[in-house]
mmCIF file of C-alpha atoms and ligand atoms in Angstrom:
data_model
loop_
_atom_site.group_PDB
_atom_site.id
_atom_site.type_symbol
_atom_site.label_atom_id
_atom_site.label_comp_id
_atom_site.label_asym_id
_atom_site.label_seq_id
_atom_site.Cartn_x
_atom_site.Cartn_y
_atom_site.Cartn_z
ATOM 1 C CA UNK A 1 1.039 33.494 -9.343
ATOM 2 C CA UNK A 2 -0.023 31.012 -6.635
ATOM 3 C CA UNK A 3 -3.251 28.996 -6.923
ATOM 4 C CA UNK A 4 -4.792 31.129 -4.174
ATOM 5 C CA UNK A 5 -3.920 34.293 -6.069
ATOM 6 C CA UNK A 6 -5.541 32.901 -9.215
ATOM 7 C CA UNK A 7 -8.728 32.039 -7.291
ATOM 8 C CA UNK A 8 -8.774 35.456 -5.605
ATOM 9 C CA UNK A 9 -8.203 37.170 -8.953
ATOM 10 C CA UNK A 10 -10.966 35.157 -10.615
ATOM 11 C CA UNK A 11 -13.378 36.003 -7.794
ATOM 12 C CA UNK A 12 -12.567 39.725 -7.881
ATOM 13 C CA UNK A 13 -12.465 40.122 -11.663
ATOM 14 C CA UNK A 14 -15.795 38.276 -12.063
ATOM 15 C CA UNK A 15 -17.293 40.565 -9.438
ATOM 16 C CA UNK A 16 -16.380 43.635 -11.501
ATOM 17 C CA UNK A 17 -17.236 41.931 -14.802
ATOM 18 C CA UNK A 18 -13.740 42.095 -16.304
ATOM 19 C CA UNK A 19 -14.330 39.389 -18.927
ATOM 20 C CA UNK A 20 -10.875 39.437 -20.619
ATOM 21 C CA UNK A 21 -9.103 39.098 -17.255
ATOM 22 C CA UNK A 22 -11.491 36.322 -16.128
ATOM 23 C CA UNK A 23 -10.723 34.454 -19.338
ATOM 24 C CA UNK A 24 -6.974 34.965 -18.928
ATOM 25 C CA UNK A 25 -7.039 33.770 -15.300
ATOM 26 C CA UNK A 26 -9.149 30.742 -16.233
ATOM 27 C CA UNK A 27 -6.559 29.745 -18.843
ATOM 28 C CA UNK A 28 -3.734 30.455 -16.421
ATOM 29 C CA UNK A 29 -5.331 28.315 -13.707
ATOM 30 C CA UNK A 30 -5.783 25.409 -16.104
ATOM 31 C CA UNK A 31 -2.243 25.797 -17.466
ATOM 32 C CA UNK A 32 -0.942 25.588 -13.929
ATOM 33 C CA UNK A 33 -2.801 22.336 -13.312
ATOM 34 C CA UNK A 34 -5.830 23.591 -11.379
ATOM 35 C CA UNK A 35 -8.999 21.523 -11.857
ATOM 36 C CA UNK A 36 -11.982 23.062 -13.686
ATOM 37 C CA UNK A 37 -14.204 22.276 -10.664
ATOM 38 C CA UNK A 38 -11.870 24.242 -8.366
ATOM 39 C CA UNK A 39 -12.074 27.327 -10.591
ATOM 40 C CA UNK A 40 -15.852 26.965 -10.792
ATOM 41 C CA UNK A 41 -16.805 26.138 -7.215
ATOM 42 C CA UNK A 42 -14.070 28.033 -5.351
ATOM 43 C CA UNK A 43 -14.119 31.286 -7.343
ATOM 44 C CA UNK A 44 -16.656 31.780 -10.132
ATOM 45 C CA UNK A 45 -19.857 30.624 -8.398
ATOM 46 C CA UNK A 46 -19.043 32.328 -5.039
ATOM 47 C CA UNK A 47 -18.368 35.539 -6.967
ATOM 48 C CA UNK A 48 -21.788 35.444 -8.631
ATOM 49 C CA UNK A 49 -23.351 34.748 -5.231
ATOM 50 C CA UNK A 50 -21.698 37.925 -3.965
ATOM 51 C CA UNK A 51 -22.990 39.794 -7.052
ATOM 52 C CA UNK A 52 -26.512 38.663 -6.106
ATOM 53 C CA UNK A 53 -26.013 39.712 -2.476
ATOM 54 C CA UNK A 54 -24.811 43.181 -3.561
ATOM 55 C CA UNK A 55 -27.794 43.489 -5.903
ATOM 56 C CA UNK A 56 -30.138 42.673 -3.024
ATOM 57 C CA UNK A 57 -28.448 45.290 -0.827
ATOM 58 C CA UNK A 58 -28.788 47.891 -3.597
ATOM 59 C CA UNK A 59 -25.012 48.179 -4.055
ATOM 60 C CA UNK A 60 -25.175 46.648 -7.563
ATOM 61 C CA UNK A 61 -27.717 47.220 -10.323
ATOM 62 C CA UNK A 62 -28.718 45.231 -13.414
ATOM 63 C CA UNK A 63 -25.742 46.389 -15.580
ATOM 64 C CA UNK A 64 -23.251 45.161 -12.960
ATOM 65 C CA UNK A 65 -25.127 41.854 -12.721
ATOM 66 C CA UNK A 66 -25.079 41.597 -16.512
ATOM 67 C CA UNK A 67 -21.346 42.126 -16.988
ATOM 68 C CA UNK A 68 -20.505 39.765 -14.120
ATOM 69 C CA UNK A 69 -22.772 37.147 -15.740
ATOM 70 C CA UNK A 70 -21.048 37.652 -19.098
ATOM 71 C CA UNK A 71 -17.605 37.286 -17.529
ATOM 72 C CA UNK A 72 -18.720 34.025 -15.872
ATOM 73 C CA UNK A 73 -20.258 32.755 -19.127
ATOM 74 C CA UNK A 74 -16.948 33.322 -20.962
ATOM 75 C CA UNK A 75 -15.080 31.240 -18.389
ATOM 76 C CA UNK A 76 -17.756 28.542 -18.545
ATOM 77 C CA UNK A 77 -17.212 28.164 -22.296
ATOM 78 C CA UNK A 78 -13.532 27.390 -21.632
ATOM 79 C CA UNK A 79 -14.403 24.968 -18.812
ATOM 80 C CA UNK A 80 -17.284 23.292 -20.704
ATOM 81 C CA UNK A 81 -15.269 20.641 -22.605
ATOM 82 C CA UNK A 82 -13.229 19.829 -19.504
ATOM 83 C CA UNK A 83 -16.247 19.432 -17.237
ATOM 84 C CA UNK A 84 -18.049 17.334 -19.839
ATOM 85 C CA UNK A 85 -15.032 15.113 -20.508
ATOM 86 C CA UNK A 86 -15.898 11.730 -19.015
ATOM 87 C CA UNK A 87 -16.380 9.509 -22.037
ATOM 88 C CA UNK A 88 -19.556 8.142 -20.442
ATOM 89 C CA UNK A 89 -22.026 6.216 -22.620
ATOM 90 C CA UNK A 90 -25.381 7.752 -23.515
ATOM 91 C CA UNK A 91 -27.717 7.003 -20.649
ATOM 92 C CA UNK A 92 -30.766 9.056 -21.515
ATOM 93 C CA UNK A 93 -32.251 12.036 -23.329
ATOM 94 C CA UNK A 94 -32.915 15.356 -21.593
ATOM 95 C CA UNK A 95 -34.852 18.331 -22.964
ATOM 96 C CA UNK A 96 -33.960 21.434 -20.978
ATOM 97 C CA UNK A 97 -34.943 25.101 -20.952
ATOM 98 C CA UNK A 98 -35.387 28.213 -18.830
ATOM 99 C CA UNK A 99 -39.089 28.974 -18.464
ATOM 100 C CA UNK A 100 -41.036 31.755 -20.162
ATOM 101 C CA UNK A 101 -40.334 35.237 -18.796
ATOM 102 C CA UNK A 102 -36.893 34.285 -17.488
ATOM 103 C CA UNK A 103 -33.583 34.973 -19.246
ATOM 104 C CA UNK A 104 -31.120 33.548 -16.690
ATOM 105 C CA UNK A 105 -29.113 30.778 -18.269
ATOM 106 C CA UNK A 106 -25.770 30.326 -16.532
ATOM 107 C CA UNK A 107 -27.137 27.821 -13.996
ATOM 108 C CA UNK A 108 -29.098 25.952 -16.667
ATOM 109 C CA UNK A 109 -26.006 25.767 -18.877
ATOM 110 C CA UNK A 110 -23.972 24.401 -16.013
ATOM 111 C CA UNK A 111 -26.555 21.672 -15.385
ATOM 112 C CA UNK A 112 -26.451 20.847 -19.119
ATOM 113 C CA UNK A 113 -22.655 20.581 -19.090
ATOM 114 C CA UNK A 114 -22.751 18.194 -16.125
ATOM 115 C CA UNK A 115 -25.538 16.134 -17.726
ATOM 116 C CA UNK A 116 -23.555 15.843 -20.964
ATOM 117 C CA UNK A 117 -20.503 14.859 -18.947
ATOM 118 C CA UNK A 118 -22.503 12.091 -17.293
ATOM 119 C CA UNK A 119 -23.604 10.714 -20.675
ATOM 120 C CA UNK A 120 -26.970 12.381 -21.309
ATOM 121 C CA UNK A 121 -27.917 13.710 -24.733
ATOM 122 C CA UNK A 122 -29.174 17.219 -23.969
ATOM 123 C CA UNK A 123 -31.502 19.274 -26.155
ATOM 124 C CA UNK A 124 -31.111 22.830 -24.860
ATOM 125 C CA UNK A 125 -34.086 25.031 -25.762
ATOM 126 C CA UNK A 126 -32.461 28.177 -24.376
ATOM 127 C CA UNK A 127 -34.233 30.815 -22.301
ATOM 128 C CA UNK A 128 -37.741 32.297 -22.185
ATOM 129 C CA UNK A 129 -39.207 29.011 -23.425
ATOM 130 C CA UNK A 130 -42.990 28.937 -23.824
ATOM 131 C CA UNK A 131 -45.050 25.930 -22.638
ATOM 132 C CA UNK A 132 -46.044 25.126 -26.254
ATOM 133 C CA UNK A 133 -42.359 24.920 -27.223
ATOM 134 C CA UNK A 134 -41.641 22.474 -24.398
ATOM 135 C CA UNK A 135 -44.581 20.364 -25.606
ATOM 136 C CA UNK A 136 -43.379 20.423 -29.252
ATOM 137 C CA UNK A 137 -39.830 19.514 -28.272
ATOM 138 C CA UNK A 138 -40.928 16.674 -26.005
ATOM 139 C CA UNK A 139 -43.066 15.352 -28.864
ATOM 140 C CA UNK A 140 -40.144 15.665 -31.274
ATOM 141 C CA UNK A 141 -37.358 14.147 -29.151
ATOM 142 C CA UNK A 142 -39.254 11.777 -26.811
ATOM 143 C CA UNK A 143 -36.798 12.481 -23.971
ATOM 144 C CA UNK A 144 -36.618 10.516 -20.731
ATOM 145 C CA UNK A 145 -36.678 13.805 -18.825
ATOM 146 C CA UNK A 146 -37.818 17.369 -19.464
ATOM 147 C CA UNK A 147 -36.178 19.971 -17.205
ATOM 148 C CA UNK A 148 -37.490 23.408 -16.363
ATOM 149 C CA UNK A 149 -35.202 26.052 -14.842
ATOM 150 C CA UNK A 150 -36.605 29.182 -13.151
ATOM 151 C CA UNK A 151 -34.507 31.771 -11.335
ATOM 152 C CA UNK A 152 -37.139 34.297 -10.294
ATOM 153 C CA UNK A 153 -39.972 33.858 -7.835
ATOM 154 C CA UNK A 154 -42.169 35.492 -10.503
ATOM 155 C CA UNK A 155 -41.366 32.826 -13.132
ATOM 156 C CA UNK A 156 -41.589 29.735 -10.901
ATOM 157 C CA UNK A 157 -45.367 29.456 -11.582
ATOM 158 C CA UNK A 158 -44.431 28.582 -15.186
ATOM 159 C CA UNK A 159 -43.545 25.077 -13.916
ATOM 160 C CA UNK A 160 -47.235 24.444 -13.315
ATOM 161 C CA UNK A 161 -48.164 26.053 -16.658
ATOM 162 C CA UNK A 162 -45.674 23.766 -18.425
ATOM 163 C CA UNK A 163 -46.953 20.660 -16.646
ATOM 164 C CA UNK A 164 -50.538 21.651 -17.521
ATOM 165 C CA UNK A 165 -49.495 22.027 -21.164
ATOM 166 C CA UNK A 166 -47.928 18.541 -21.141
ATOM 167 C CA UNK A 167 -51.131 17.152 -19.600
ATOM 168 C CA UNK A 168 -53.301 18.896 -22.178
ATOM 169 C CA UNK A 169 -51.175 17.418 -24.964
ATOM 170 C CA UNK A 170 -51.644 13.943 -23.385
ATOM 171 C CA UNK A 171 -47.900 13.379 -22.861
ATOM 172 C CA UNK A 172 -47.418 14.150 -19.149
ATOM 173 C CA UNK A 173 -47.012 10.495 -18.189
ATOM 174 C CA UNK A 174 -44.538 9.821 -21.004
ATOM 175 C CA UNK A 175 -41.835 12.008 -19.540
ATOM 176 C CA UNK A 176 -40.185 12.657 -16.173
ATOM 177 C CA UNK A 177 -40.409 16.319 -15.132
ATOM 178 C CA UNK A 178 -37.483 17.845 -13.230
ATOM 179 C CA UNK A 179 -37.346 21.424 -11.947
ATOM 180 C CA UNK A 180 -34.651 23.629 -10.459
ATOM 181 C CA UNK A 181 -33.206 27.109 -10.118
ATOM 182 C CA UNK A 182 -32.029 29.359 -7.301
ATOM 183 C CA UNK A 183 -35.384 30.134 -5.587
ATOM 184 C CA UNK A 184 -36.929 26.662 -6.118
ATOM 185 C CA UNK A 185 -37.395 24.238 -3.211
ATOM 186 C CA UNK A 186 -38.391 20.588 -2.875
ATOM 187 C CA UNK A 187 -41.716 21.721 -1.362
ATOM 188 C CA UNK A 188 -42.441 23.921 -4.376
ATOM 189 C CA UNK A 189 -41.499 21.123 -6.777
ATOM 190 C CA UNK A 190 -43.870 18.756 -4.952
ATOM 191 C CA UNK A 191 -46.655 21.343 -4.921
ATOM 192 C CA UNK A 192 -46.575 21.800 -8.715
ATOM 193 C CA UNK A 193 -46.434 18.054 -9.345
ATOM 194 C CA UNK A 194 -42.847 17.738 -10.613
ATOM 195 C CA UNK A 195 -41.196 14.305 -10.382
ATOM 196 C CA UNK A 196 -37.816 15.632 -9.301
ATOM 197 C CA UNK A 197 -35.960 18.647 -7.970
ATOM 198 C CA UNK A 198 -32.281 19.400 -7.446
ATOM 199 C CA UNK A 199 -30.546 22.353 -5.844
ATOM 200 C CA UNK A 200 -27.385 22.183 -7.934
ATOM 201 C CA UNK A 201 -25.889 20.671 -11.057
ATOM 202 C CA UNK A 202 -24.231 17.606 -9.563
ATOM 203 C CA UNK A 203 -27.321 16.672 -7.544
ATOM 204 C CA UNK A 204 -29.380 17.180 -10.720
ATOM 205 C CA UNK A 205 -27.276 14.584 -12.537
ATOM 206 C CA UNK A 206 -27.475 12.054 -9.705
ATOM 207 C CA UNK A 207 -31.185 12.559 -9.341
ATOM 208 C CA UNK A 208 -31.813 12.348 -13.091
ATOM 209 C CA UNK A 209 -30.059 8.970 -13.230
ATOM 210 C CA UNK A 210 -32.099 7.656 -10.266
ATOM 211 C CA UNK A 211 -35.393 8.831 -11.737
ATOM 212 C CA UNK A 212 -34.667 7.143 -15.072
ATOM 213 C CA UNK A 213 -33.638 3.904 -13.390
ATOM 214 C CA UNK A 214 -36.801 3.890 -11.278
ATOM 215 C CA UNK A 215 -39.021 4.597 -14.289
ATOM 216 C CA UNK A 216 -37.361 1.869 -16.387
ATOM 217 C CA UNK A 217 -37.642 -0.611 -13.508
ATOM 218 C CA UNK A 218 -41.358 0.167 -13.137
ATOM 219 C CA UNK A 219 -42.169 -0.436 -16.822
ATOM 220 C CA UNK A 220 -42.994 -4.123 -17.451
ATOM 221 C CA UNK A 221 -40.702 -5.676 -20.103
HETATM 222 CO CO1 B1M B 301 -30.767 38.155 -12.024
HETATM 223 N N1 B1M B 301 -31.650 37.729 -10.361
HETATM 224 N N2 B1M B 301 -32.293 39.313 -12.554
HETATM 225 N N3 B1M B 301 -29.730 38.546 -13.599
HETATM 226 N N4 B1M B 301 -29.322 37.269 -11.191
HETATM 227 C C1 B1M B 301 -31.017 36.714 -9.500
HETATM 228 C C2 B1M B 301 -31.518 35.316 -9.857
HETATM 229 C C3 B1M B 301 -31.431 37.202 -8.046
HETATM 230 C C4 B1M B 301 -31.493 36.040 -7.024
HETATM 231 C C5 B1M B 301 -30.484 38.323 -7.557
HETATM 232 C C6 B1M B 301 -30.830 38.777 -6.149
HETATM 233 O O1 B1M B 301 -31.733 39.555 -5.967
HETATM 234 N N5 B1M B 301 -30.111 38.264 -5.155
HETATM 235 C C7 B1M B 301 -32.837 37.884 -8.339
HETATM 236 C C8 B1M B 301 -34.052 36.957 -8.228
HETATM 237 C C9 B1M B 301 -34.825 37.180 -6.946
HETATM 238 C C10 B1M B 301 -36.003 36.281 -6.892
HETATM 239 O O2 B1M B 301 -36.882 36.333 -7.706
HETATM 240 N N6 B1M B 301 -35.984 35.395 -5.890
HETATM 241 C C11 B1M B 301 -32.636 38.392 -9.754
HETATM 242 C C12 B1M B 301 -33.413 39.437 -10.339
HETATM 243 C C13 B1M B 301 -34.408 40.132 -9.428
HETATM 244 C C14 B1M B 301 -33.281 39.809 -11.704
HETATM 245 C C15 B1M B 301 -34.084 40.878 -12.473
HETATM 246 C C16 B1M B 301 -35.597 40.853 -12.209
HETATM 247 C C17 B1M B 301 -33.447 42.229 -12.163
HETATM 248 C C18 B1M B 301 -34.193 43.434 -12.760
HETATM 249 O O3 B1M B 301 -34.340 43.535 -13.959
HETATM 250 N N7 B1M B 301 -34.654 44.283 -11.874
HETATM 251 C C19 B1M B 301 -33.775 40.505 -13.956
HETATM 252 C C20 B1M B 301 -34.785 39.479 -14.523
HETATM 253 C C21 B1M B 301 -34.586 39.248 -16.009
HETATM 254 C C22 B1M B 301 -35.470 38.106 -16.472
HETATM 255 O O4 B1M B 301 -35.080 36.950 -16.407
HETATM 256 N N8 B1M B 301 -36.673 38.418 -16.938
HETATM 257 C C23 B1M B 301 -32.429 39.843 -13.797
HETATM 258 C C24 B1M B 301 -31.455 39.837 -14.800
HETATM 259 C C25 B1M B 301 -30.197 39.262 -14.683
HETATM 260 C C26 B1M B 301 -29.112 39.408 -15.748
HETATM 261 C C27 B1M B 301 -29.628 39.285 -17.182
HETATM 262 C C28 B1M B 301 -28.469 40.759 -15.569
HETATM 263 C C29 B1M B 301 -28.087 38.286 -15.312
HETATM 264 C C30 B1M B 301 -28.338 36.911 -16.017
HETATM 265 C C31 B1M B 301 -27.219 36.540 -16.924
HETATM 266 C C32 B1M B 301 -27.425 35.121 -17.463
HETATM 267 O O5 B1M B 301 -27.900 34.215 -16.804
HETATM 268 N N9 B1M B 301 -27.022 34.961 -18.695
HETATM 269 C C33 B1M B 301 -28.449 38.066 -13.850
HETATM 270 C C34 B1M B 301 -27.601 37.425 -12.904
HETATM 271 C C35 B1M B 301 -26.176 37.146 -13.339
HETATM 272 C C36 B1M B 301 -28.053 37.054 -11.613
HETATM 273 C C37 B1M B 301 -27.256 36.401 -10.441
HETATM 274 C C38 B1M B 301 -26.355 37.485 -9.856
HETATM 275 C C39 B1M B 301 -26.419 35.201 -10.760
HETATM 276 C C40 B1M B 301 -27.186 34.013 -11.385
HETATM 277 C C41 B1M B 301 -26.232 32.887 -11.658
HETATM 278 O O6 B1M B 301 -25.815 32.704 -12.793
HETATM 279 N N10 B1M B 301 -25.813 32.166 -10.595
HETATM 280 C C42 B1M B 301 -28.442 35.972 -9.455
HETATM 281 C C43 B1M B 301 -28.024 35.973 -8.001
HETATM 282 C C44 B1M B 301 -27.701 34.572 -7.480
HETATM 283 O O7 B1M B 301 -28.085 33.568 -8.044
HETATM 284 N N11 B1M B 301 -27.032 34.529 -6.392
HETATM 285 C C45 B1M B 301 -29.590 36.745 -9.956
HETATM 286 C C46 B1M B 301 -24.802 31.086 -10.690
HETATM 287 C C47 B1M B 301 -25.447 29.775 -11.113
HETATM 288 C C48 B1M B 301 -24.340 28.720 -11.289
HETATM 289 O O8 B1M B 301 -26.311 29.364 -10.069
HETATM 290 O O9 B1M B 301 -28.352 30.092 -11.320
HETATM 291 O O10 B1M B 301 -28.568 29.128 -8.992
HETATM 292 P P1 B1M B 301 -27.876 29.128 -10.288
HETATM 293 O O11 B1M B 301 -27.955 27.668 -10.914
HETATM 294 C C49 B1M B 301 -27.732 26.475 -10.129
HETATM 295 C C50 B1M B 301 -28.982 25.923 -9.441
HETATM 296 O O12 B1M B 301 -30.048 26.846 -9.402
HETATM 297 C C51 B1M B 301 -29.292 24.635 -10.158
HETATM 298 O O13 B1M B 301 -28.046 24.225 -10.684
HETATM 299 C C52 B1M B 301 -27.300 25.380 -11.094
HETATM 300 C C53 B1M B 301 -25.834 25.059 -11.064
HETATM 301 O O14 B1M B 301 -25.413 24.540 -9.827
HETATM 302 N N12 B1M B 301 -30.248 24.591 -11.265
HETATM 303 C C54 B1M B 301 -30.984 23.469 -11.532
HETATM 304 C C55 B1M B 301 -30.519 25.503 -12.209
HETATM 305 N N13 B1M B 301 -31.419 25.027 -13.091
HETATM 306 C C56 B1M B 301 -31.717 23.769 -12.694
HETATM 307 C C57 B1M B 301 -32.581 22.811 -13.255
HETATM 308 C C58 B1M B 301 -32.688 21.578 -12.626
HETATM 309 C C59 B1M B 301 -31.968 21.301 -11.472
HETATM 310 C C60 B1M B 301 -31.107 22.230 -10.909
HETATM 311 O O15 B1M B 301 -33.487 20.588 -13.092
HETATM 312 C C61 B1M B 301 -34.198 20.785 -14.299
#
């Protein structure tokens, strides 16, 4: 099988949610020397984008979206150690979760993998995370950054609820707040008072590093 055939197969089998075949093709691609980023960015992510487009058009429904998501998640588990393999030193602590009311986690998990690869220690709180849980976990781990992911326009307002909860607990200024997720924009992040926003996982890592450096530089020794 050529590399193009593997990418085409991965795209098509993710689209129909054929998890065993997606797993087999992921292994085959890696065995044949393809990079994990190629499999991710040239097949798996575009396929999920197409799943979303079909859902919007009414050609796909929630079950189709679910099995495609599961097929992608299986491949991501295989790619995880390879994407995270940089041997970087620990550069900061990151508490991360998908906000209350939202169960999407593939994008959040991908950000976590990239953060770990860049040397962050990541505390992943999972999905549907309540503001009080974010507060407790920030108090427990004292991270440099807390990250909120939201993938629905209806759950984006939880960013503000989370920031309010941090303020109420008196710890808002102790931690950098980053937000992201498919429908989120820089304007929305600014409007809710977040310190940072990123549209994708690699930008999230770059931005997280910058924000930490700026905060450390601003604190008098
Ligand atoms: Co849903 N879903 N879904 N879904 N789903 C979307 C998000 C949607 C855009 C599809 C569409 O209509 N085109 C749409 C939201 C529309 C909107 O509000 N604007 C939608 C909907 C409507 C819904 C339901 C409401 C459907 C229903 O029940 N009627 C329902 C909601 C459930 C809930 O959460 N309460 C629902 C359910 C589901 C499934 C459970 C079936 C499944 C989730 C499986 C899972 O995650 N484990 C699912 C899926 C698979 C999708 C799509 C198809 C794919 C999402 C994905 O994984 N993308 C999605 C369509 C789409 O996104 N095109 C869709 C790939 C991923 C790598 O990208 O998630 O964008 P992304 O993550 C990126 C960036 O956002 C960024 O980096 C990531 C990696 O590059 N990023 C950050 C993420 N977090 C960040 C944090 C940061 C910084 C960057 O800093 C802290």
